[in-house]
mmCIF file of C-alpha atoms in Angstrom:
data_model
loop_
_atom_site.group_PDB
_atom_site.id
_atom_site.type_symbol
_atom_site.label_atom_id
_atom_site.label_comp_id
_atom_site.label_asym_id
_atom_site.label_seq_id
_atom_site.Cartn_x
_atom_site.Cartn_y
_atom_site.Cartn_z
ATOM 1 C CA GLY A 6 14.138 -22.253 12.823
ATOM 2 C CA GLN A 7 11.891 -20.761 15.458
ATOM 3 C CA ALA A 8 13.342 -22.907 18.229
ATOM 4 C CA ALA A 9 16.894 -21.816 17.401
ATOM 5 C CA ASP A 10 15.692 -18.234 17.254
ATOM 6 C CA GLU A 11 14.134 -18.509 20.698
ATOM 7 C CA ASP A 12 17.208 -20.224 22.133
ATOM 8 C CA SER A 13 19.484 -17.495 20.760
ATOM 9 C CA ARG A 14 17.254 -14.741 22.090
ATOM 10 C CA ALA A 15 17.179 -16.387 25.494
ATOM 11 C CA ALA A 16 20.956 -16.710 25.476
ATOM 12 C CA VAL A 17 21.404 -13.053 24.527
ATOM 13 C CA ALA A 18 18.924 -11.981 27.184
ATOM 14 C CA THR A 19 20.770 -14.013 29.809
ATOM 15 C CA ALA A 20 24.261 -13.049 28.666
ATOM 16 C CA PRO A 21 24.126 -9.963 26.389
ATOM 17 C CA ASP A 22 27.855 -10.158 25.625
ATOM 18 C CA TYR A 23 27.837 -13.825 24.627
ATOM 19 C CA VAL A 24 29.111 -13.538 21.066
ATOM 20 C CA PRO A 25 28.074 -16.962 19.641
ATOM 21 C CA ALA A 26 24.455 -16.305 20.610
ATOM 22 C CA GLN A 27 24.613 -12.855 19.019
ATOM 23 C CA VAL A 28 25.986 -14.346 15.811
ATOM 24 C CA ARG A 29 23.267 -17.001 15.634
ATOM 25 C CA LEU A 30 20.527 -14.489 16.374
ATOM 26 C CA ARG A 31 21.907 -12.057 13.802
ATOM 27 C CA GLU A 32 22.013 -14.786 11.164
ATOM 28 C CA CYS A 33 18.449 -15.870 11.933
ATOM 29 C CA TYR A 34 17.014 -12.370 11.682
ATOM 30 C CA ILE A 35 18.931 -11.428 8.536
ATOM 31 C CA ALA A 36 17.967 -14.683 6.804
ATOM 32 C CA ALA A 37 14.308 -13.904 7.492
ATOM 33 C CA ASP A 38 14.605 -10.167 6.636
ATOM 34 C CA ARG A 39 13.542 -9.370 10.202
ATOM 35 C CA PHE A 40 15.606 -6.225 10.500
ATOM 36 C CA SER A 41 13.415 -4.439 13.040
ATOM 37 C CA ASP A 42 13.686 -7.467 15.318
ATOM 38 C CA LEU A 43 17.445 -7.390 14.770
ATOM 39 C CA ALA A 44 17.620 -3.770 15.893
ATOM 40 C CA GLU A 45 15.477 -4.413 18.953
ATOM 41 C CA ALA A 46 17.473 -7.478 19.995
ATOM 42 C CA LEU A 47 21.032 -6.341 19.304
ATOM 43 C CA GLY A 48 20.780 -2.578 18.860
ATOM 44 C CA PRO A 49 20.134 -0.126 15.993
ATOM 45 C CA GLU A 50 23.815 -0.126 15.048
ATOM 46 C CA GLU A 51 23.268 -3.609 13.621
ATOM 47 C CA LEU A 52 21.204 -2.011 10.852
ATOM 48 C CA GLU A 53 24.085 0.210 9.824
ATOM 49 C CA ARG A 54 26.332 -2.851 9.646
ATOM 50 C CA ALA A 55 23.746 -4.567 7.462
ATOM 51 C CA GLN A 56 23.622 -1.759 4.894
ATOM 52 C CA PRO A 57 25.751 -3.651 2.313
ATOM 53 C CA LEU A 58 22.656 -5.820 1.887
ATOM 54 C CA MET A 59 21.114 -2.842 0.045
ATOM 55 C CA GLN A 60 23.154 -3.983 -2.950
ATOM 56 C CA THR A 61 21.098 -7.159 -3.227
ATOM 57 C CA GLU A 62 18.634 -7.644 -6.056
ATOM 58 C CA ALA A 63 16.025 -8.891 -3.598
ATOM 59 C CA VAL A 64 13.539 -6.011 -3.489
ATOM 60 C CA ASN A 65 11.714 -7.187 -0.379
ATOM 61 C CA ARG A 66 14.990 -7.443 1.535
ATOM 62 C CA ARG A 67 16.019 -3.910 0.588
ATOM 63 C CA ILE A 68 12.629 -2.561 1.569
ATOM 64 C CA ALA A 69 12.633 -4.442 4.894
ATOM 65 C CA LEU A 70 16.075 -3.090 5.771
ATOM 66 C CA MET A 71 15.173 0.479 4.842
ATOM 67 C CA GLU A 72 11.906 0.261 6.792
ATOM 68 C CA ALA A 73 13.903 -0.742 9.860
ATOM 69 C CA LEU A 74 16.410 2.072 9.337
ATOM 70 C CA ALA A 75 13.583 4.598 8.955
ATOM 71 C CA GLU A 76 12.079 3.330 12.202
ATOM 72 C CA HIS A 77 15.137 2.895 14.402
ATOM 73 C CA ARG A 78 17.600 5.638 13.481
ATOM 74 C CA ARG A 79 17.804 8.007 16.426
ATOM 75 C CA ASP A 80 19.010 11.101 14.575
ATOM 76 C CA GLN A 81 16.085 12.890 12.922
ATOM 77 C CA GLU A 82 17.999 13.919 9.814
ATOM 78 C CA ALA A 83 19.370 10.406 9.312
ATOM 79 C CA ARG A 84 15.889 8.984 9.841
ATOM 80 C CA SER A 85 14.449 11.394 7.271
ATOM 81 C CA GLN A 86 17.071 10.344 4.725
ATOM 82 C CA ALA A 87 16.134 6.704 5.310
ATOM 83 C CA GLN A 88 12.465 7.595 4.844
ATOM 84 C CA LEU A 89 13.229 9.353 1.555
ATOM 85 C CA GLN A 90 15.130 6.303 0.322
ATOM 86 C CA LEU A 91 12.304 4.070 1.494
ATOM 87 C CA ALA A 92 9.766 6.118 -0.450
ATOM 88 C CA ASP A 93 11.927 5.797 -3.560
ATOM 89 C CA LEU A 94 12.053 2.021 -3.086
ATOM 90 C CA TYR A 95 8.297 1.815 -2.598
ATOM 91 C CA ILE A 96 7.732 3.638 -5.894
ATOM 92 C CA THR A 97 10.478 2.252 -8.133
ATOM 93 C CA ASP A 98 10.683 -1.335 -6.933
ATOM 94 C CA GLY A 99 7.794 -2.157 -4.670
ATOM 95 C CA GLY A 100 4.751 -0.844 -6.509
ATOM 96 C CA ARG A 101 3.577 0.671 -3.227
ATOM 97 C CA GLU A 102 2.818 4.226 -4.265
ATOM 98 C CA GLU A 103 0.349 5.034 -1.498
ATOM 99 C CA ASP A 104 2.817 3.854 1.139
ATOM 100 C CA ALA A 105 5.434 6.092 -0.462
ATOM 101 C CA LEU A 106 3.122 9.108 -0.327
ATOM 102 C CA HIS A 107 2.416 8.466 3.344
ATOM 103 C CA VAL A 108 6.139 8.310 4.126
ATOM 104 C CA LEU A 109 6.862 11.494 2.178
ATOM 105 C CA GLU A 110 4.118 13.411 3.965
ATOM 106 C CA SER A 111 5.609 12.262 7.252
ATOM 107 C CA VAL A 112 8.980 13.708 6.225
ATOM 108 C CA VAL A 113 7.338 17.027 5.268
ATOM 109 C CA GLU A 114 5.673 17.235 8.672
ATOM 110 C CA GLN A 115 8.478 15.968 10.913
ATOM 111 C CA GLY A 116 11.745 16.281 9.007
ATOM 112 C CA SER A 117 14.147 19.175 8.657
ATOM 113 C CA GLU A 118 13.513 21.963 6.187
ATOM 114 C CA ALA A 119 15.911 20.400 3.676
ATOM 115 C CA ALA A 120 14.381 16.944 4.048
ATOM 116 C CA GLY A 121 10.892 18.431 3.727
ATOM 117 C CA GLU A 122 11.896 20.157 0.500
ATOM 118 C CA SER A 123 13.215 16.868 -0.879
ATOM 119 C CA ALA A 124 9.989 15.117 0.076
ATOM 120 C CA LEU A 125 7.837 17.819 -1.537
ATOM 121 C CA GLU A 126 9.880 17.626 -4.730
ATOM 122 C CA ARG A 127 9.315 13.866 -4.871
ATOM 123 C CA LEU A 128 5.589 14.444 -4.353
ATOM 124 C CA ARG A 129 5.546 17.075 -7.100
ATOM 125 C CA VAL A 130 7.215 14.757 -9.608
ATOM 126 C CA PHE A 131 4.994 11.820 -8.648
ATOM 127 C CA PHE A 132 1.713 13.713 -9.036
ATOM 128 C CA LEU A 133 2.815 15.258 -12.333
ATOM 129 C CA GLU A 134 3.878 11.912 -13.783
ATOM 130 C CA HIS A 135 0.630 10.294 -12.670
ATOM 131 C CA GLU A 136 -1.478 13.204 -13.975
ATOM 132 C CA ARG A 137 -2.967 13.917 -10.570
ATOM 133 C CA TYR A 138 -3.016 17.611 -11.295
ATOM 134 C CA ASP A 139 -5.091 18.831 -8.352
ATOM 135 C CA LEU A 140 -2.536 17.339 -5.986
ATOM 136 C CA TYR A 141 0.317 18.554 -8.188
ATOM 137 C CA CYS A 142 -0.961 22.115 -7.814
ATOM 138 C CA ASP A 143 -1.366 21.622 -4.078
ATOM 139 C CA VAL A 144 2.302 20.626 -3.780
ATOM 140 C CA LEU A 145 3.350 23.695 -5.782
ATOM 141 C CA ARG A 146 1.387 25.883 -3.375
ATOM 142 C CA ARG A 147 3.153 24.258 -0.440
ATOM 143 C CA GLN A 148 6.520 24.691 -2.105
ATOM 144 C CA ALA A 149 5.807 28.375 -2.750
ATOM 145 C CA GLU A 150 4.928 28.900 0.913
ATOM 146 C CA ARG A 151 8.278 27.451 1.971
ATOM 147 C CA ARG A 152 10.380 29.526 -0.449
ATOM 148 C CA LYS A 153 12.025 32.412 1.381
ATOM 149 C CA ALA A 154 13.782 34.032 -1.588
ATOM 150 C CA PRO A 155 11.341 36.176 -3.637
ATOM 151 C CA GLU A 156 12.834 34.977 -6.933
ATOM 152 C CA ALA A 157 12.412 31.323 -6.026
ATOM 153 C CA ARG A 158 8.878 31.860 -4.730
ATOM 154 C CA ALA A 159 7.933 33.732 -7.891
ATOM 155 C CA ARG A 160 9.165 30.906 -10.119
ATOM 156 C CA VAL A 161 7.121 28.323 -8.232
ATOM 157 C CA LEU A 162 4.035 30.547 -8.373
ATOM 158 C CA ALA A 163 4.560 30.944 -12.118
ATOM 159 C CA ASP A 164 4.710 27.169 -12.463
ATOM 160 C CA LEU A 165 1.540 26.919 -10.392
ATOM 161 C CA GLY A 166 -0.197 29.371 -12.699
ATOM 162 C CA ASP A 167 0.954 27.392 -15.715
ATOM 163 C CA ALA A 168 -0.408 24.168 -14.225
ATOM 164 C CA LEU A 169 -3.732 25.788 -13.396
ATOM 165 C CA GLU A 170 -4.025 27.217 -16.894
ATOM 166 C CA TRP A 171 -2.918 24.228 -18.965
ATOM 167 C CA LYS A 172 -3.571 21.190 -16.769
ATOM 168 C CA LEU A 173 -6.818 22.223 -15.095
ATOM 169 C CA GLY A 174 -8.130 24.882 -17.487
ATOM 170 C CA GLU A 175 -8.545 27.429 -14.712
ATOM 171 C CA GLY A 176 -7.619 30.692 -16.382
ATOM 172 C CA VAL A 177 -8.827 32.988 -13.611
ATOM 173 C CA ALA A 178 -6.876 31.110 -10.959
ATOM 174 C CA ALA A 179 -3.835 31.029 -13.243
ATOM 175 C CA GLU A 180 -3.928 34.800 -13.667
ATOM 176 C CA THR A 181 -4.056 35.205 -9.891
ATOM 177 C CA GLU A 182 -0.915 33.115 -9.471
ATOM 178 C CA TYR A 183 0.952 34.884 -12.288
ATOM 179 C CA ARG A 184 0.194 38.202 -10.631
ATOM 180 C CA ALA A 185 1.231 36.817 -7.245
ATOM 181 C CA ALA A 186 4.517 35.748 -8.807
ATOM 182 C CA LEU A 187 5.093 39.253 -10.135
ATOM 183 C CA ALA A 188 4.189 40.724 -6.750
ATOM 184 C CA ALA A 189 6.937 38.587 -5.245
ATOM 185 C CA ASP A 190 9.427 39.399 -7.997
ATOM 186 C CA GLY A 191 8.492 42.003 -10.577
ATOM 187 C CA HIS A 192 11.353 40.832 -12.809
ATOM 188 C CA CYS A 193 10.176 37.219 -13.082
ATOM 189 C CA VAL A 194 10.341 36.782 -16.857
ATOM 190 C CA VAL A 195 8.471 33.482 -16.822
ATOM 191 C CA ALA A 196 5.501 35.007 -15.017
ATOM 192 C CA GLN A 197 5.569 38.078 -17.282
ATOM 193 C CA ASP A 198 5.519 35.973 -20.445
ATOM 194 C CA ARG A 199 2.811 33.607 -19.266
ATOM 195 C CA LEU A 200 0.581 36.409 -18.039
ATOM 196 C CA ARG A 201 1.032 38.293 -21.301
ATOM 197 C CA LEU A 202 0.069 35.227 -23.340
ATOM 198 C CA LEU A 203 -2.932 34.517 -21.115
ATOM 199 C CA LEU A 204 -4.232 38.068 -21.435
ATOM 200 C CA ALA A 205 -3.623 38.081 -25.193
ATOM 201 C CA SER A 206 -5.644 34.869 -25.539
ATOM 202 C CA GLN A 207 -8.540 36.731 -23.919
ATOM 203 C CA ASP A 208 -8.063 39.833 -26.129
ATOM 204 C CA ARG A 209 -7.119 41.831 -23.051
ATOM 205 C CA PHE A 210 -4.423 44.091 -24.482
ATOM 206 C CA ARG A 211 -4.802 47.023 -22.160
#
């Protein structure tokens, strides 16, 4: 109960190395899914020890633990990985899509290049599956900007053109992206084929 919780916290504060108080406090916080409080009272390493709890079927417990890991991990890359897992949990188990999108955008802005790419890919899939095509195209643009290899950038731009043409009905914008893809990589077969079909549909054979 709350009284036992307060007694254990007081004991830990008075004698940080007093093991029985640590055990009681740990048990209280884990039982109540108060993982952030656990990390603040006994240290972030307690969250790593609690990771086997991710195997539980209790969705709220898994989310609470991953939220605490995403908040308290000191290493940026490890924190980003926790945020990516948290976003997956929000979407697949928690029905909290908007929270997931917020977390993913945070990873894009603050995480490493690799973590940002993973976050953008999750955003791309989410917006496509939910038919939010304006935002889907926006993610493709952002992915293209981050691609350093001309071949990879061209493929994303070709996909962007395809989405503009077939999802949003914006033929002029699609042509621009197909041509941008070919400017990046003149051998991009996907962009060549899609541009040829687009021009043929407009009787532009020259």
